[in-house]
mmCIF file of C-alpha atoms in Angstrom:
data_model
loop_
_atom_site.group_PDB
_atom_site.id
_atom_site.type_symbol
_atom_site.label_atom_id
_atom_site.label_comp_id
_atom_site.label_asym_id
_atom_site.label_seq_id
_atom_site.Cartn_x
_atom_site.Cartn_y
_atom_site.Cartn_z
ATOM 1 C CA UNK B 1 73.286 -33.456 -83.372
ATOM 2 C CA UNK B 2 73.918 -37.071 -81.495
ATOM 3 C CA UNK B 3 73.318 -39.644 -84.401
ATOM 4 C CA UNK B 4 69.609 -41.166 -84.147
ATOM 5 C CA UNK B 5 71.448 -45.025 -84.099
ATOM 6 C CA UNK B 6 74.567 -44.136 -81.231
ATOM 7 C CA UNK B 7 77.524 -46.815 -82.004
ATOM 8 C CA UNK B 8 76.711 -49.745 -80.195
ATOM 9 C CA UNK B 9 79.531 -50.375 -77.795
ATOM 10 C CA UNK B 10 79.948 -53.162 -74.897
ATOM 11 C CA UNK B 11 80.949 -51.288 -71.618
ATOM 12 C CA UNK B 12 82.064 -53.256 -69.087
ATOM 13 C CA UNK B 13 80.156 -51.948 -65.934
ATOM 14 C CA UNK B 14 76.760 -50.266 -66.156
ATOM 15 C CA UNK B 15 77.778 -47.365 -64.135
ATOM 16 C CA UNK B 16 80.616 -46.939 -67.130
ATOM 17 C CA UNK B 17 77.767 -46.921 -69.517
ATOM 18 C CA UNK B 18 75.702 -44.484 -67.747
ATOM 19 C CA UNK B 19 78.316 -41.942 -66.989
ATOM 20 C CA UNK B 20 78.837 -41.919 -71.205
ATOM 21 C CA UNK B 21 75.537 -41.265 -71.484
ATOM 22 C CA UNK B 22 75.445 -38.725 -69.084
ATOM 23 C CA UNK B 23 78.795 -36.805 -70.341
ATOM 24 C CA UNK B 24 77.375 -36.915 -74.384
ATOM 25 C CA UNK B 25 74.448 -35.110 -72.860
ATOM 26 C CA UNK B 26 76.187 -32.663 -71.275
ATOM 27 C CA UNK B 27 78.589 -31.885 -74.258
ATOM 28 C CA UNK B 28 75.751 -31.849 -76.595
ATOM 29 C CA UNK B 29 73.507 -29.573 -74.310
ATOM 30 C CA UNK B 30 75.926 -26.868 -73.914
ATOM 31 C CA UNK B 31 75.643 -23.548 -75.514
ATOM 32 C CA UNK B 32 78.255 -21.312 -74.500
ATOM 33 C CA UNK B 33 80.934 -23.467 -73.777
ATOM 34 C CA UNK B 34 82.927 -26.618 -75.360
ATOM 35 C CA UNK B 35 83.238 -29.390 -73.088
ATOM 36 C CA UNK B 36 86.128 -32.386 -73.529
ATOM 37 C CA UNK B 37 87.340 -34.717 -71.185
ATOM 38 C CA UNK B 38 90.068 -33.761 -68.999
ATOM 39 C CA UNK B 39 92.658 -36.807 -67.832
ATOM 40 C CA UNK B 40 94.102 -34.938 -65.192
ATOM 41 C CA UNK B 41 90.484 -34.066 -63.712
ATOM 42 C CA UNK B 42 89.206 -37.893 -65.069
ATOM 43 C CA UNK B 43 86.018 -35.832 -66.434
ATOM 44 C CA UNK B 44 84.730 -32.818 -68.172
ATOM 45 C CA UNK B 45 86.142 -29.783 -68.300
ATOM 46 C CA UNK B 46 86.053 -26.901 -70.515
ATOM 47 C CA UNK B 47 88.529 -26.363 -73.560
ATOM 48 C CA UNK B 48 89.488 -23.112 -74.574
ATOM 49 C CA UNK B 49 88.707 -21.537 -77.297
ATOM 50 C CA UNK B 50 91.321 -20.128 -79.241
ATOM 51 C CA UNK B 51 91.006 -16.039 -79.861
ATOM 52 C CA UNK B 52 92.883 -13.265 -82.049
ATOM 53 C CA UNK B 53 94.556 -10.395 -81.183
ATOM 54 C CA UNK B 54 91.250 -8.326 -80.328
ATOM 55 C CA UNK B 55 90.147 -11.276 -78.043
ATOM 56 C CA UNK B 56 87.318 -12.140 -80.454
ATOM 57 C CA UNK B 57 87.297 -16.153 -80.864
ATOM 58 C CA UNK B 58 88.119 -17.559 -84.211
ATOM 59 C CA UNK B 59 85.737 -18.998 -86.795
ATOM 60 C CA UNK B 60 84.759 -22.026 -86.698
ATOM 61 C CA UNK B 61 85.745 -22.347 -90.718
ATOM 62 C CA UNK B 62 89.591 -21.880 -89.938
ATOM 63 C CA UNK B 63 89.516 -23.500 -86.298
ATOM 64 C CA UNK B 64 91.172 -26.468 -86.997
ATOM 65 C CA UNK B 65 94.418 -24.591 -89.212
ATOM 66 C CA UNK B 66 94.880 -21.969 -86.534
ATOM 67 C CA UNK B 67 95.434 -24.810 -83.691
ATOM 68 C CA UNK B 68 97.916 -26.699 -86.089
ATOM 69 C CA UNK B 69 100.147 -23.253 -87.122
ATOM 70 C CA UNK B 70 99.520 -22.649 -83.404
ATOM 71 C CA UNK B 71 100.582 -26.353 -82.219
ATOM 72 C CA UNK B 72 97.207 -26.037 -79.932
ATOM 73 C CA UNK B 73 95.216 -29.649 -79.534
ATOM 74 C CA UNK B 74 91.613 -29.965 -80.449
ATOM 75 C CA UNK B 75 89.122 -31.272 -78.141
ATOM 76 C CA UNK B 76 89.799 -34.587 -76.522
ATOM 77 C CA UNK B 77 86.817 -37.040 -76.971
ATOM 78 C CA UNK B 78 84.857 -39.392 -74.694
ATOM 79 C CA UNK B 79 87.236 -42.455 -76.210
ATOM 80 C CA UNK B 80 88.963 -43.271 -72.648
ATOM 81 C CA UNK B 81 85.550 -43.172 -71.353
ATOM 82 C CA UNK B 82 84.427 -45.856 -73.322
ATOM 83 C CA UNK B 83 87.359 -48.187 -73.413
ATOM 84 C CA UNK B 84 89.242 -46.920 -70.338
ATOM 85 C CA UNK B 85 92.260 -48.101 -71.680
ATOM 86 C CA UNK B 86 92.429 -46.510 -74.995
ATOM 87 C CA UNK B 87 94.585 -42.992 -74.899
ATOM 88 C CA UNK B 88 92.643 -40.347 -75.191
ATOM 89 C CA UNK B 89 92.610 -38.620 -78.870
ATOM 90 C CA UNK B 90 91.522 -35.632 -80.604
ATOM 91 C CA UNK B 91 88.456 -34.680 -81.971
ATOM 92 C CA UNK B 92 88.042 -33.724 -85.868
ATOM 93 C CA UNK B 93 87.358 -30.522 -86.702
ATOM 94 C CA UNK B 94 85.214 -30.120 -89.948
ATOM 95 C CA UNK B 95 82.167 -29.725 -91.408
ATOM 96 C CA UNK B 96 79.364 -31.534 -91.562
ATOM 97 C CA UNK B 97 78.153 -33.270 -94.567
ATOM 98 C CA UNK B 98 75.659 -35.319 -93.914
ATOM 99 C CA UNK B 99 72.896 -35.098 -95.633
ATOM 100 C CA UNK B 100 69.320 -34.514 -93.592
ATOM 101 C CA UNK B 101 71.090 -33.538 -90.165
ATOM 102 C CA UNK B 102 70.014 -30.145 -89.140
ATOM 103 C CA UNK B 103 73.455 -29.799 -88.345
ATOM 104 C CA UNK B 104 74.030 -30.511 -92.258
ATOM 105 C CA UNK B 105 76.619 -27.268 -93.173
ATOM 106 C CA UNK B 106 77.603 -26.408 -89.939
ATOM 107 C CA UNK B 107 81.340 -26.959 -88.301
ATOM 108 C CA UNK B 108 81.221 -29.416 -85.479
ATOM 109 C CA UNK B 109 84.049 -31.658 -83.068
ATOM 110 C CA UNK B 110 83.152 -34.999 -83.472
ATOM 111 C CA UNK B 111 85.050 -38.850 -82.697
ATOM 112 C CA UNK B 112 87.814 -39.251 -84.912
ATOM 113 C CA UNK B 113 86.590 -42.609 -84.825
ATOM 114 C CA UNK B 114 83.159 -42.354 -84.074
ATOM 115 C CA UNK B 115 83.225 -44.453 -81.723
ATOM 116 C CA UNK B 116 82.589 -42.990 -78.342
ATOM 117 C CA UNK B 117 79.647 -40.467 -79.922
ATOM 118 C CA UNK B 118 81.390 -37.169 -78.855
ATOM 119 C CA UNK B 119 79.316 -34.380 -80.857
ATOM 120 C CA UNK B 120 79.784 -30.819 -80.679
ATOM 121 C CA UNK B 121 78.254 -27.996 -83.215
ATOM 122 C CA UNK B 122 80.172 -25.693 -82.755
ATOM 123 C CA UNK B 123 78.313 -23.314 -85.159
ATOM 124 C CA UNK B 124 76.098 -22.683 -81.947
ATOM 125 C CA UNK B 125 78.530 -22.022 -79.821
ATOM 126 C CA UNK B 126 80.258 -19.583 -81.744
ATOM 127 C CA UNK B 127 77.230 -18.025 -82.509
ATOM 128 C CA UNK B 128 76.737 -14.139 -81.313
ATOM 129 C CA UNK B 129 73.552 -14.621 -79.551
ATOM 130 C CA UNK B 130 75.223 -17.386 -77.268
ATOM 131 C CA UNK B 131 78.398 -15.730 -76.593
ATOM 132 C CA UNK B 132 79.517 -14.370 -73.230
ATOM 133 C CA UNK B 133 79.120 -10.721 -73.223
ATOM 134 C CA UNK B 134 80.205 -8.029 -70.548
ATOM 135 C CA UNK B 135 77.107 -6.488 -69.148
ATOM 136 C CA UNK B 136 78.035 -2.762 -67.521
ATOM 137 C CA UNK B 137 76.604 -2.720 -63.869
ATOM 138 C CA UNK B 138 73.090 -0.807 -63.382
ATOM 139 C CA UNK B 139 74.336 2.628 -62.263
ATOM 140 C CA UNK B 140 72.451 3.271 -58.959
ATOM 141 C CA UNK B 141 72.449 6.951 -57.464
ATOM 142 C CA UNK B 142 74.041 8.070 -54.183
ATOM 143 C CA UNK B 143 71.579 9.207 -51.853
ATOM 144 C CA UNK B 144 72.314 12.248 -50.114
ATOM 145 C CA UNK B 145 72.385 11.873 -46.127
ATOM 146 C CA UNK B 146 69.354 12.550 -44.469
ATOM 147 C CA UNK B 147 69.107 15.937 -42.735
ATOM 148 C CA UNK B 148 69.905 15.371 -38.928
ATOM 149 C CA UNK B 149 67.631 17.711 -36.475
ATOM 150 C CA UNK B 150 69.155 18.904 -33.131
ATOM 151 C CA UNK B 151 67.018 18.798 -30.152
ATOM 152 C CA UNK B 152 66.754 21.681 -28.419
ATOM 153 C CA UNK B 153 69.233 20.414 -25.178
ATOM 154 C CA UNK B 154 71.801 19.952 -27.079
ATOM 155 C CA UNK B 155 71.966 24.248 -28.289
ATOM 156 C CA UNK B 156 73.230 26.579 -25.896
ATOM 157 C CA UNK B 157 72.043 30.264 -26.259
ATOM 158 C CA UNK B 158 74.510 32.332 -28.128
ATOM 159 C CA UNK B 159 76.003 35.790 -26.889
ATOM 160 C CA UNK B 160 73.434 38.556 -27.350
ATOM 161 C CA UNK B 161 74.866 40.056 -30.410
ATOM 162 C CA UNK B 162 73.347 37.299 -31.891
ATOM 163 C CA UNK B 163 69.958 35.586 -31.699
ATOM 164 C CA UNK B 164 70.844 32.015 -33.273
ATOM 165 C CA UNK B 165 71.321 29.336 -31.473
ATOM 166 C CA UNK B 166 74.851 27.467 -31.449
ATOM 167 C CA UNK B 167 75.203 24.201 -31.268
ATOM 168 C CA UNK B 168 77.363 22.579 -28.659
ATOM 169 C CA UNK B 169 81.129 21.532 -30.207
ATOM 170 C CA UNK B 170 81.583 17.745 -29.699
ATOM 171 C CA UNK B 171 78.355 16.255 -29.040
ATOM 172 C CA UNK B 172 76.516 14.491 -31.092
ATOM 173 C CA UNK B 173 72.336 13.881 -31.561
ATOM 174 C CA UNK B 174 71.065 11.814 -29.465
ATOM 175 C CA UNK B 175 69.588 8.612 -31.418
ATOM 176 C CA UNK B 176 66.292 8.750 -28.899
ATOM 177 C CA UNK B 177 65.685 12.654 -30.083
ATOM 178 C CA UNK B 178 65.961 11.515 -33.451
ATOM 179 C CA UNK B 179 63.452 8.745 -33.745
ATOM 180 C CA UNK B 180 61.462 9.916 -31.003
ATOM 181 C CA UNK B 181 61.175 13.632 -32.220
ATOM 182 C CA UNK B 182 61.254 14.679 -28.270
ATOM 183 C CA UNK B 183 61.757 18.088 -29.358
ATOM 184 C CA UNK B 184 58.590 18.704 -30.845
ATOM 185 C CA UNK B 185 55.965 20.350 -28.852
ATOM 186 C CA UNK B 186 53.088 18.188 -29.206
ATOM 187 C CA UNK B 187 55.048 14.837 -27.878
ATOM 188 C CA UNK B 188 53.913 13.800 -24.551
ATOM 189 C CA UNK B 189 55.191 11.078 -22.767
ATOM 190 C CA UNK B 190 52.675 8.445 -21.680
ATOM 191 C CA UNK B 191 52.561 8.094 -17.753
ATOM 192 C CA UNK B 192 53.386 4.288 -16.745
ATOM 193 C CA UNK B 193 51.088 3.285 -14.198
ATOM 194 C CA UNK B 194 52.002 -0.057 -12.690
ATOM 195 C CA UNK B 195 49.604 -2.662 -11.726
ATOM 196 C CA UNK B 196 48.302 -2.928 -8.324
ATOM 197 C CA UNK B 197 49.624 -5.647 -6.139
ATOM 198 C CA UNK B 198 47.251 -7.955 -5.315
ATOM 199 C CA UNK B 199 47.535 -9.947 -1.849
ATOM 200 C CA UNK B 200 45.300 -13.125 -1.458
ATOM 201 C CA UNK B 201 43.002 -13.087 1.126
ATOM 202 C CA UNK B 202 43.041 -15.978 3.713
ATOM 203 C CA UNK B 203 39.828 -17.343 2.459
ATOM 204 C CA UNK B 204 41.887 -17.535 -1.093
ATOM 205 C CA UNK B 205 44.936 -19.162 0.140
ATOM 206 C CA UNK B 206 42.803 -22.063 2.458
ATOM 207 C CA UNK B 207 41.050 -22.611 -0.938
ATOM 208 C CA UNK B 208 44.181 -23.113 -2.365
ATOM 209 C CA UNK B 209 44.959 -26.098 -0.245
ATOM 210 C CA UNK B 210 42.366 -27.994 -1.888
ATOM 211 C CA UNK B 211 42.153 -26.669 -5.354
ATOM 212 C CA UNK B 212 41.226 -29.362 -7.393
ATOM 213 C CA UNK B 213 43.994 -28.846 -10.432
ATOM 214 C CA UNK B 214 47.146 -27.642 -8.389
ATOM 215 C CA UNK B 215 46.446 -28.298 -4.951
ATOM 216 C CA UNK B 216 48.956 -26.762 -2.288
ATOM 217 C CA UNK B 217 50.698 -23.720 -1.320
ATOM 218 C CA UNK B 218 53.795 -21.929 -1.751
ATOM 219 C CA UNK B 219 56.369 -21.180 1.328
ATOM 220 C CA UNK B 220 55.818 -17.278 0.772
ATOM 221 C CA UNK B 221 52.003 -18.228 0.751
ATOM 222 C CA UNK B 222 52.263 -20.699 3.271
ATOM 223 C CA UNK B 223 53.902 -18.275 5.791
ATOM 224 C CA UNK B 224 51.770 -15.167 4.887
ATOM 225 C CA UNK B 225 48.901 -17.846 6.157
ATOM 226 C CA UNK B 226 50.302 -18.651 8.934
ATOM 227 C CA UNK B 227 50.741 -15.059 10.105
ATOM 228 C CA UNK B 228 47.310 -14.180 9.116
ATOM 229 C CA UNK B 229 45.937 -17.045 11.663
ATOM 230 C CA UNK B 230 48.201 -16.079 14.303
ATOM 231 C CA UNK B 231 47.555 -12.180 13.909
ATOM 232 C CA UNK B 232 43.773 -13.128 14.100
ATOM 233 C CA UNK B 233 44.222 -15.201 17.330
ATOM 234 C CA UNK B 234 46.132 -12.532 19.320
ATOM 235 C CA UNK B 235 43.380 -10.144 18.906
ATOM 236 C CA UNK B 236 42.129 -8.827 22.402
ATOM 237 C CA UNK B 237 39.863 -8.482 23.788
ATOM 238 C CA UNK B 238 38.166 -11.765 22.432
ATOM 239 C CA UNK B 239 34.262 -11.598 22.001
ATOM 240 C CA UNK B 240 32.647 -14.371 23.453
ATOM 241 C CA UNK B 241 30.394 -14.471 20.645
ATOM 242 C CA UNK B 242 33.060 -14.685 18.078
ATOM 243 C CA UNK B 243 35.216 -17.741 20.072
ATOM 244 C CA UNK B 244 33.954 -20.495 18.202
ATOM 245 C CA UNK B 245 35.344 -18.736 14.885
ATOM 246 C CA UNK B 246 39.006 -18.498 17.253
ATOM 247 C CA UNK B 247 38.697 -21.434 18.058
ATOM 248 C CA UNK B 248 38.085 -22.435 14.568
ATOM 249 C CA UNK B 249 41.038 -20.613 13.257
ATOM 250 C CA UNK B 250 43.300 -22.305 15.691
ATOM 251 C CA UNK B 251 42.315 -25.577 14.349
ATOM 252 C CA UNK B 252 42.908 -25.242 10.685
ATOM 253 C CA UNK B 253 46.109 -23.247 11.829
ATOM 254 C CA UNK B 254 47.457 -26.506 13.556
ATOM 255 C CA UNK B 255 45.909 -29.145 10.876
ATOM 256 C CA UNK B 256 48.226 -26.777 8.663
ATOM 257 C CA UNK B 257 50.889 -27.268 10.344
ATOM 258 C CA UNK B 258 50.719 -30.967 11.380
ATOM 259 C CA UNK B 259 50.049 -31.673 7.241
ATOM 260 C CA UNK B 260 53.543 -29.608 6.590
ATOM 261 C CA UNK B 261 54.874 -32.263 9.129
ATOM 262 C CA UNK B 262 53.770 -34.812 7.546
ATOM 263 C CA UNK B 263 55.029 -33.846 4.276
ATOM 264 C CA UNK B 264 58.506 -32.866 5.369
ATOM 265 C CA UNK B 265 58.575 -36.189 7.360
ATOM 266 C CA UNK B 266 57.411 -37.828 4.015
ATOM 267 C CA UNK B 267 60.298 -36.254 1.701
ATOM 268 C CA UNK B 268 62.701 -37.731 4.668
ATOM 269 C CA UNK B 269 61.017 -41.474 3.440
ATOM 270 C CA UNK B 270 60.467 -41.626 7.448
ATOM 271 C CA UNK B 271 56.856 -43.626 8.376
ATOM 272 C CA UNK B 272 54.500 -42.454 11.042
ATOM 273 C CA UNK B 273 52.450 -45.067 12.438
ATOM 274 C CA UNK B 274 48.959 -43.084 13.507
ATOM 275 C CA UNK B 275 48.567 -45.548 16.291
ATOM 276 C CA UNK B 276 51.401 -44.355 18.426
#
């Protein structure tokens, strides 16, 4: 447990202050895993935990005499952190006495100097419940390949001592009989009957001309027009009664094509006085 009163120390920079902070809670708030600083790294980093033989790790209560008959260092503690120029030193390995901590009885890494407020029960990390354990894969069956069908163009009729069918050597199923199940007897195609072409009338396309959102033909339209007008004015014999309606079409044919001229003349930035 972090003491309730941390050491007061004087860090030089505010950001040096708040990364202590920041490591001590990390250290204290990790449960499977005991965190030091590294130099080499210039943060944390985890320390190894000594193990036996059978790769168990070893108690807490004889932690600190197997890394001195093993010559192995203890955890190094937040000191260079808080005075960057102090060398970094080894935590103590013990067990806590004092009195009222819930931590009272257990073996924790803690400052030599208590000083930089490193902290670490490691009581709870050694614990069973928060140790790494291998967890065997979920054991999920093999399916068995689905059964493949063969369509009946792909068999070729046997010789008549036999009645079976055989199928052909080197030829797969096709992956359209498959999913489509063309085989079966009651699959019918559905005929495709494509929709009818629809010309505009000339009555459509002078409409266009003047539409009142996208006024204005196309060249296809404007030529199908123009053939339309001219096929209507070579007509012969020409009723007298029906002249005027000739002689009608023959007018909008050439205000069509004088307005083309105009436009064409227009997109060539050439002026046309209508005087001349």
């Amino acid at each position: 447990m972090l003491p309730s009163s941390p050491p007061s120390y004087h860090a030089k920079t505010i950001t040096g202050a708040t990364c202590l902070q920041r490591y001590q809670r990390q250290i204290f708030n990790s449960r499977q895993e005991v965190l030091h600083f590294d130099e080499i790294k210039n943060g944390l980093s985890i320390w190894k935990w000594p193990t036996d033989s059978s790769g168990e790790r070893i108690h807490p209560s004889i932690l600190a005499e197997f890394c001195l008959s093993h010559e192995l260092t203890h955890p190094i503690c937040l000191c260079p952190v808080y005075a960057p120029h102090s060398p970094p030193r080894q935590a103590l390995i013990l067990r806590s006495d004092q009195f009222g901590s819930r931590h009272c009885g257990e073996y924790i890494a803690k400052c030599s100097e208590d000083t930089c407020g490193y902290f670490v029960p490691l009581q709870r990390i050694y614990s069973p419940e928060n140790s790494v354990k291998f967890v065997a894969s979920r054991a999920v069956p093999q399916r068995d390949r689905p059964a493949t069908r063969t369509a009946a163009s792909n068999l070729q009729t046997a010789p008549a001592s036999s009645s079976k069918p055989v199928p052909l050597p080197k030829r797969g199923l096709k992956r359209s009989y498959a999913l489509l199940d063309i085989s079966e007897p009651h699959f019918i195609i559905p005929p495709f009957h494509p929709p009818a072409q629809h010309f505009a009338s000339e009555t459509e396309l002078l409409m266009k001309l003047d539409d009142f959102t996208q006024p204005g033909l196309y060249e296809p339209e404007f030529r199908a027009l123009i053939n339309m007008l001219g096929k209507y004015a070579r007509r012969q014999p020409i009723d007298p009664r029906r002249e005027h309606v000739l002689v009608e079409w023959r007018t909008i044919s050439l205000h069509l094509e004088m307005k083309v001229m105009s436009r064409k003349l227009k997109s060539n930035h050439t002026i046309i006085d209508s005087t001349q």
